[in-house]
Amino acid sequence: MEKRLIIAIDGYSSCGKSTYARLIAKELNYIFIDSGAMYRAVTLYCMRRNFISITAMNTRSILSELKDIHIDFVFNPDINEYETFLNSENVETEIRNMAVTSYVSRISQIQEVRQRMVEMQRQIGISKGIVMDGRDIGTVVFPDADIKIFMTASVDIRAKRRHNELKEKGVNIDFEEIKRTIIARDIADENRDISPLRRADDAIILDNSRMTIEEQMVWIKDIIDRKRNDS
Ligand code: DC
């Protein structure tokens, strides 16, 4: 029987990590976990309980209710995708909204929140056969992952992709504004005290600035084949 792998995909925001990780998981028939969705779900919970606002964050209340936050990924056969559930409610769409996006980096800086997420992520990983994307998967969550990829692309390219994505959804945001947000997120991700974004020493860099998704799939399949033949 083929060895089931743990594949960690980390990297900068708007590099297409989730799209890529999802496709790899489908190709291998593995579970796909979008760890960013977990931080987003916690953020949504905190917003609904009024634990976070533009001016304040009630960390004590967040910590006291952390044990009440349950996150699951449930497969929806109608769309052939996993969706994020917060305490049994499907929140897949809501966690992608602008308000959650703007608060999530503050929530993901809380050490206890990160510890709880990492615990949950490792629990999901026990069964192997998993592709997980995030910022600290290869460095903290699964330091022994079988394959670690670190994704990057130029800021201009990432901003262009995000701009097109939003345009397709009918959202009209200035290109320079998107670029500024991406740069700010890079700085926040790389400079937070706990689990900052950094490439694991044994991660392979994938700069997809000039690659199509098909080319990226060919690239990873070769790495997967070699890994399977090695072990
Ligand atoms: O990948 P994303 O944009 O959905 O991530 C949402 C936020 O969560 C982002 O601010 C980075 C943070 N995050 C994190 O700190 N650690 C992870 N493993 C995944 C995401």
PDB file of C-alpha atoms in Angstrom, residues 2-188:
ATOM      1  CA  GLU A   2       1.174   3.528  -0.800  1.00  0.00           C
ATOM      2  CA  LYS A   3       2.547   5.497   2.125  1.00  0.00           C
ATOM      3  CA  ARG A   4       0.159   8.261   3.232  1.00  0.00           C
ATOM      4  CA  LEU A   5       1.947  11.550   3.602  1.00  0.00           C
ATOM      5  CA  ILE A   6       1.616  14.780   5.567  1.00  0.00           C
ATOM      6  CA  ILE A   7       2.110  17.694   3.192  1.00  0.00           C
ATOM      7  CA  ALA A   8       2.622  21.174   4.690  1.00  0.00           C
ATOM      8  CA  ILE A   9       2.070  24.238   2.496  1.00  0.00           C
ATOM      9  CA  ASP A  10       3.159  27.520   4.064  1.00  0.00           C
ATOM     10  CA  GLY A  11       3.847  30.935   2.645  1.00  0.00           C
ATOM     11  CA  TYR A  12       2.735  34.480   2.099  1.00  0.00           C
ATOM     12  CA  SER A  13      -0.902  35.541   1.846  1.00  0.00           C
ATOM     13  CA  SER A  14      -2.558  35.606  -1.606  1.00  0.00           C
ATOM     14  CA  CYS A  15      -0.072  33.166  -3.131  1.00  0.00           C
ATOM     15  CA  GLY A  16      -2.813  30.678  -3.898  1.00  0.00           C
ATOM     16  CA  LYS A  17      -1.876  28.314  -1.053  1.00  0.00           C
ATOM     17  CA  SER A  18      -5.404  27.112  -0.336  1.00  0.00           C
ATOM     18  CA  THR A  19      -6.308  26.570  -3.985  1.00  0.00           C
ATOM     19  CA  TYR A  20      -3.102  24.613  -4.447  1.00  0.00           C
ATOM     20  CA  ALA A  21      -3.427  22.575  -1.245  1.00  0.00           C
ATOM     21  CA  ARG A  22      -7.044  21.751  -2.108  1.00  0.00           C
ATOM     22  CA  LEU A  23      -6.077  20.508  -5.572  1.00  0.00           C
ATOM     23  CA  ILE A  24      -3.218  18.384  -4.259  1.00  0.00           C
ATOM     24  CA  ALA A  25      -5.550  16.825  -1.682  1.00  0.00           C
ATOM     25  CA  LYS A  26      -8.106  16.027  -4.391  1.00  0.00           C
ATOM     26  CA  GLU A  27      -5.450  14.502  -6.625  1.00  0.00           C
ATOM     27  CA  LEU A  28      -4.226  12.216  -3.813  1.00  0.00           C
ATOM     28  CA  ASN A  29      -7.613  11.638  -2.215  1.00  0.00           C
ATOM     29  CA  TYR A  30      -6.326  13.195   1.007  1.00  0.00           C
ATOM     30  CA  ILE A  31      -7.975  15.468   3.571  1.00  0.00           C
ATOM     31  CA  PHE A  32      -7.424  19.178   2.973  1.00  0.00           C
ATOM     32  CA  ILE A  33      -7.241  21.500   5.966  1.00  0.00           C
ATOM     33  CA  ASP A  34      -7.189  25.261   5.546  1.00  0.00           C
ATOM     34  CA  SER A  35      -5.665  26.287   8.887  1.00  0.00           C
ATOM     35  CA  GLY A  36      -6.366  29.972   8.170  1.00  0.00           C
ATOM     36  CA  ALA A  37     -10.081  29.081   8.171  1.00  0.00           C
ATOM     37  CA  MET A  38      -9.689  27.927  11.775  1.00  0.00           C
ATOM     38  CA  TYR A  39      -8.247  31.286  12.865  1.00  0.00           C
ATOM     39  CA  ARG A  40     -11.024  32.976  10.904  1.00  0.00           C
ATOM     40  CA  ALA A  41     -13.697  30.871  12.659  1.00  0.00           C
ATOM     41  CA  VAL A  42     -12.319  31.823  16.101  1.00  0.00           C
ATOM     42  CA  THR A  43     -12.341  35.460  14.979  1.00  0.00           C
ATOM     43  CA  LEU A  44     -15.972  35.215  13.882  1.00  0.00           C
ATOM     44  CA  TYR A  45     -16.903  33.691  17.233  1.00  0.00           C
ATOM     45  CA  CYS A  46     -15.166  36.577  19.059  1.00  0.00           C
ATOM     46  CA  MET A  47     -16.864  39.181  16.864  1.00  0.00           C
ATOM     47  CA  ARG A  48     -20.284  37.721  17.519  1.00  0.00           C
ATOM     48  CA  ARG A  49     -19.625  37.722  21.273  1.00  0.00           C
ATOM     49  CA  ASN A  50     -18.349  41.342  21.035  1.00  0.00           C
ATOM     50  CA  PHE A  51     -14.919  40.311  22.341  1.00  0.00           C
ATOM     51  CA  ILE A  52     -13.211  42.290  19.595  1.00  0.00           C
ATOM     52  CA  SER A  53     -13.848  45.685  18.013  1.00  0.00           C
ATOM     53  CA  ILE A  54     -11.853  48.306  16.147  1.00  0.00           C
ATOM     54  CA  THR A  55     -10.604  49.817  19.382  1.00  0.00           C
ATOM     55  CA  ALA A  56     -10.449  46.938  21.844  1.00  0.00           C
ATOM     56  CA  MET A  57      -9.952  43.234  22.370  1.00  0.00           C
ATOM     57  CA  ASN A  58     -11.126  41.426  25.501  1.00  0.00           C
ATOM     58  CA  THR A  59      -8.470  38.735  25.663  1.00  0.00           C
ATOM     59  CA  ARG A  60      -9.615  37.425  29.026  1.00  0.00           C
ATOM     60  CA  SER A  61     -13.117  36.655  27.706  1.00  0.00           C
ATOM     61  CA  ILE A  62     -11.674  35.093  24.570  1.00  0.00           C
ATOM     62  CA  LEU A  63      -9.507  32.757  26.638  1.00  0.00           C
ATOM     63  CA  SER A  64     -12.342  31.822  28.979  1.00  0.00           C
ATOM     64  CA  GLU A  65     -14.496  30.691  26.048  1.00  0.00           C
ATOM     65  CA  LEU A  66     -11.782  29.075  23.943  1.00  0.00           C
ATOM     66  CA  LYS A  67     -12.861  25.629  25.150  1.00  0.00           C
ATOM     67  CA  ASP A  68     -16.377  26.308  23.813  1.00  0.00           C
ATOM     68  CA  ILE A  69     -15.133  26.865  20.263  1.00  0.00           C
ATOM     69  CA  HIS A  70     -15.345  23.743  18.129  1.00  0.00           C
ATOM     70  CA  ILE A  71     -14.262  23.760  14.525  1.00  0.00           C
ATOM     71  CA  ASP A  72     -14.873  21.002  12.002  1.00  0.00           C
ATOM     72  CA  PHE A  73     -14.383  20.552   8.290  1.00  0.00           C
ATOM     73  CA  VAL A  74     -17.337  18.788   6.736  1.00  0.00           C
ATOM     74  CA  PHE A  75     -17.342  17.441   3.188  1.00  0.00           C
ATOM     75  CA  ASN A  76     -20.161  18.821   1.049  1.00  0.00           C
ATOM     76  CA  PRO A  77     -20.750  16.339  -1.790  1.00  0.00           C
ATOM     77  CA  ASP A  78     -22.826  18.889  -3.759  1.00  0.00           C
ATOM     78  CA  ILE A  79     -19.791  21.088  -4.349  1.00  0.00           C
ATOM     79  CA  ASN A  80     -17.172  18.401  -3.789  1.00  0.00           C
ATOM     80  CA  GLU A  81     -15.415  20.555  -1.153  1.00  0.00           C
ATOM     81  CA  TYR A  82     -14.826  20.670   2.584  1.00  0.00           C
ATOM     82  CA  GLU A  83     -16.571  23.515   4.420  1.00  0.00           C
ATOM     83  CA  THR A  84     -15.743  25.118   7.771  1.00  0.00           C
ATOM     84  CA  PHE A  85     -18.169  24.609  10.659  1.00  0.00           C
ATOM     85  CA  LEU A  86     -18.119  26.621  13.877  1.00  0.00           C
ATOM     86  CA  ASN A  87     -20.002  24.874  16.683  1.00  0.00           C
ATOM     87  CA  SER A  88     -21.987  22.883  14.083  1.00  0.00           C
ATOM     88  CA  GLU A  89     -22.891  25.929  11.961  1.00  0.00           C
ATOM     89  CA  ASN A  90     -21.610  26.258   8.394  1.00  0.00           C
ATOM     90  CA  VAL A  91     -19.585  29.503   8.411  1.00  0.00           C
ATOM     91  CA  GLU A  92     -17.588  28.933   5.210  1.00  0.00           C
ATOM     92  CA  THR A  93     -18.852  32.106   3.516  1.00  0.00           C
ATOM     93  CA  GLU A  94     -18.987  34.360   6.551  1.00  0.00           C
ATOM     94  CA  ILE A  95     -15.380  33.757   7.611  1.00  0.00           C
ATOM     95  CA  ARG A  96     -14.174  35.197   4.277  1.00  0.00           C
ATOM     96  CA  ASN A  97     -15.822  38.601   4.737  1.00  0.00           C
ATOM     97  CA  MET A  98     -13.851  41.831   5.076  1.00  0.00           C
ATOM     98  CA  ALA A  99     -14.565  42.317   8.792  1.00  0.00           C
ATOM     99  CA  VAL A 100     -13.231  38.877   9.724  1.00  0.00           C
ATOM    100  CA  THR A 101     -10.267  39.414   7.401  1.00  0.00           C
ATOM    101  CA  SER A 102      -9.372  42.654   9.132  1.00  0.00           C
ATOM    102  CA  TYR A 103      -9.576  41.237  12.694  1.00  0.00           C
ATOM    103  CA  VAL A 104      -8.057  37.809  12.173  1.00  0.00           C
ATOM    104  CA  SER A 105      -4.412  38.841  12.440  1.00  0.00           C
ATOM    105  CA  ARG A 106      -5.066  40.204  15.964  1.00  0.00           C
ATOM    106  CA  ILE A 107      -6.788  37.017  17.079  1.00  0.00           C
ATOM    107  CA  SER A 108      -4.065  34.839  15.559  1.00  0.00           C
ATOM    108  CA  GLN A 109      -1.455  36.652  17.666  1.00  0.00           C
ATOM    109  CA  ILE A 110      -2.869  35.326  20.933  1.00  0.00           C
ATOM    110  CA  GLN A 111      -0.597  32.562  22.162  1.00  0.00           C
ATOM    111  CA  GLU A 112      -3.356  30.456  23.766  1.00  0.00           C
ATOM    112  CA  VAL A 113      -5.447  30.643  20.594  1.00  0.00           C
ATOM    113  CA  ARG A 114      -2.485  29.382  18.580  1.00  0.00           C
ATOM    114  CA  GLN A 115      -1.844  26.562  21.076  1.00  0.00           C
ATOM    115  CA  ARG A 116      -5.447  25.407  20.831  1.00  0.00           C
ATOM    116  CA  MET A 117      -5.436  25.557  17.010  1.00  0.00           C
ATOM    117  CA  VAL A 118      -2.156  23.644  16.822  1.00  0.00           C
ATOM    118  CA  GLU A 119      -3.597  20.939  19.118  1.00  0.00           C
ATOM    119  CA  MET A 120      -6.651  20.611  16.886  1.00  0.00           C
ATOM    120  CA  GLN A 121      -4.522  20.577  13.728  1.00  0.00           C
ATOM    121  CA  ARG A 122      -2.262  17.817  15.078  1.00  0.00           C
ATOM    122  CA  GLN A 123      -5.313  15.808  16.080  1.00  0.00           C
ATOM    123  CA  ILE A 124      -6.629  15.993  12.517  1.00  0.00           C
ATOM    124  CA  GLY A 125      -3.187  15.009  11.219  1.00  0.00           C
ATOM    125  CA  ILE A 126      -3.009  11.798  13.235  1.00  0.00           C
ATOM    126  CA  SER A 127      -4.676   9.849  10.435  1.00  0.00           C
ATOM    127  CA  LYS A 128      -2.070  11.088   7.875  1.00  0.00           C
ATOM    128  CA  GLY A 129      -3.043  11.519   4.238  1.00  0.00           C
ATOM    129  CA  ILE A 130      -3.426  15.231   4.770  1.00  0.00           C
ATOM    130  CA  VAL A 131      -2.541  18.490   3.019  1.00  0.00           C
ATOM    131  CA  MET A 132      -2.611  21.486   5.370  1.00  0.00           C
ATOM    132  CA  ASP A 133      -1.920  25.070   4.385  1.00  0.00           C
ATOM    133  CA  GLY A 134      -1.047  27.988   6.643  1.00  0.00           C
ATOM    134  CA  ARG A 135       1.887  29.936   8.026  1.00  0.00           C
ATOM    135  CA  ASP A 136       3.425  27.633  10.638  1.00  0.00           C
ATOM    136  CA  ILE A 137       2.522  24.146   9.443  1.00  0.00           C
ATOM    137  CA  GLY A 138       6.045  23.046   8.485  1.00  0.00           C
ATOM    138  CA  THR A 139       7.724  24.877  11.374  1.00  0.00           C
ATOM    139  CA  VAL A 140       5.381  24.302  14.342  1.00  0.00           C
ATOM    140  CA  VAL A 141       2.373  22.089  13.620  1.00  0.00           C
ATOM    141  CA  PHE A 142       4.107  19.284  11.706  1.00  0.00           C
ATOM    142  CA  PRO A 143       7.874  19.790  11.953  1.00  0.00           C
ATOM    143  CA  ASP A 144       8.224  16.187  10.711  1.00  0.00           C
ATOM    144  CA  ALA A 145       5.928  16.605   7.696  1.00  0.00           C
ATOM    145  CA  ASP A 146       6.918  14.385   4.756  1.00  0.00           C
ATOM    146  CA  ILE A 147       6.834  17.287   2.286  1.00  0.00           C
ATOM    147  CA  LYS A 148       7.122  20.985   3.122  1.00  0.00           C
ATOM    148  CA  ILE A 149       6.480  23.646   0.530  1.00  0.00           C
ATOM    149  CA  PHE A 150       7.032  27.356   1.095  1.00  0.00           C
ATOM    150  CA  MET A 151       5.080  29.441  -1.403  1.00  0.00           C
ATOM    151  CA  THR A 152       5.927  32.896  -2.551  1.00  0.00           C
ATOM    152  CA  ALA A 153       5.226  35.235  -5.472  1.00  0.00           C
ATOM    153  CA  SER A 154       5.997  38.875  -6.180  1.00  0.00           C
ATOM    154  CA  VAL A 155       3.788  41.443  -4.452  1.00  0.00           C
ATOM    155  CA  ASP A 156       2.657  42.847  -7.806  1.00  0.00           C
ATOM    156  CA  ILE A 157       1.566  39.469  -9.090  1.00  0.00           C
ATOM    157  CA  ARG A 158      -0.262  38.631  -5.865  1.00  0.00           C
ATOM    158  CA  ALA A 159      -2.024  41.999  -5.900  1.00  0.00           C
ATOM    159  CA  LYS A 160      -2.999  41.512  -9.553  1.00  0.00           C
ATOM    160  CA  ARG A 161      -4.473  38.066  -8.843  1.00  0.00           C
ATOM    161  CA  ARG A 162      -6.391  39.340  -5.817  1.00  0.00           C
ATOM    162  CA  HIS A 163      -7.617  42.348  -7.808  1.00  0.00           C
ATOM    163  CA  ASN A 164      -8.940  40.078 -10.586  1.00  0.00           C
ATOM    164  CA  GLU A 165     -10.560  37.744  -8.059  1.00  0.00           C
ATOM    165  CA  LEU A 166     -12.393  40.651  -6.414  1.00  0.00           C
ATOM    166  CA  LYS A 167     -13.368  42.146  -9.771  1.00  0.00           C
ATOM    167  CA  GLU A 168     -14.932  38.831 -10.764  1.00  0.00           C
ATOM    168  CA  LYS A 169     -16.965  38.965  -7.548  1.00  0.00           C
ATOM    169  CA  GLY A 170     -18.069  42.495  -8.455  1.00  0.00           C
ATOM    170  CA  VAL A 171     -15.969  44.137  -5.731  1.00  0.00           C
ATOM    171  CA  ASN A 172     -14.232  47.266  -6.956  1.00  0.00           C
ATOM    172  CA  ILE A 173     -11.137  48.010  -4.857  1.00  0.00           C
ATOM    173  CA  ASP A 174      -8.191  50.124  -5.947  1.00  0.00           C
ATOM    174  CA  PHE A 175      -5.148  48.067  -7.023  1.00  0.00           C
ATOM    175  CA  GLU A 176      -2.724  50.133  -4.912  1.00  0.00           C
ATOM    176  CA  GLU A 177      -4.954  49.606  -1.860  1.00  0.00           C
ATOM    177  CA  ILE A 178      -4.792  45.823  -2.370  1.00  0.00           C
ATOM    178  CA  LYS A 179      -1.034  46.013  -2.752  1.00  0.00           C
ATOM    179  CA  ARG A 180      -0.701  47.989   0.479  1.00  0.00           C
ATOM    180  CA  THR A 181      -2.846  45.415   2.332  1.00  0.00           C
ATOM    181  CA  ILE A 182      -0.716  42.551   1.044  1.00  0.00           C
ATOM    182  CA  ILE A 183       2.509  44.273   2.112  1.00  0.00           C
ATOM    183  CA  ALA A 184       1.011  45.015   5.549  1.00  0.00           C
ATOM    184  CA  ARG A 185      -0.066  41.376   5.957  1.00  0.00           C
ATOM    185  CA  ASP A 186       3.426  40.143   4.982  1.00  0.00           C
ATOM    186  CA  ILE A 187       4.969  42.390   7.600  1.00  0.00           C
ATOM    187  CA  ALA A 188       2.448  41.302  10.270  1.00  0.00           C
TER     188      ALA A 188
END
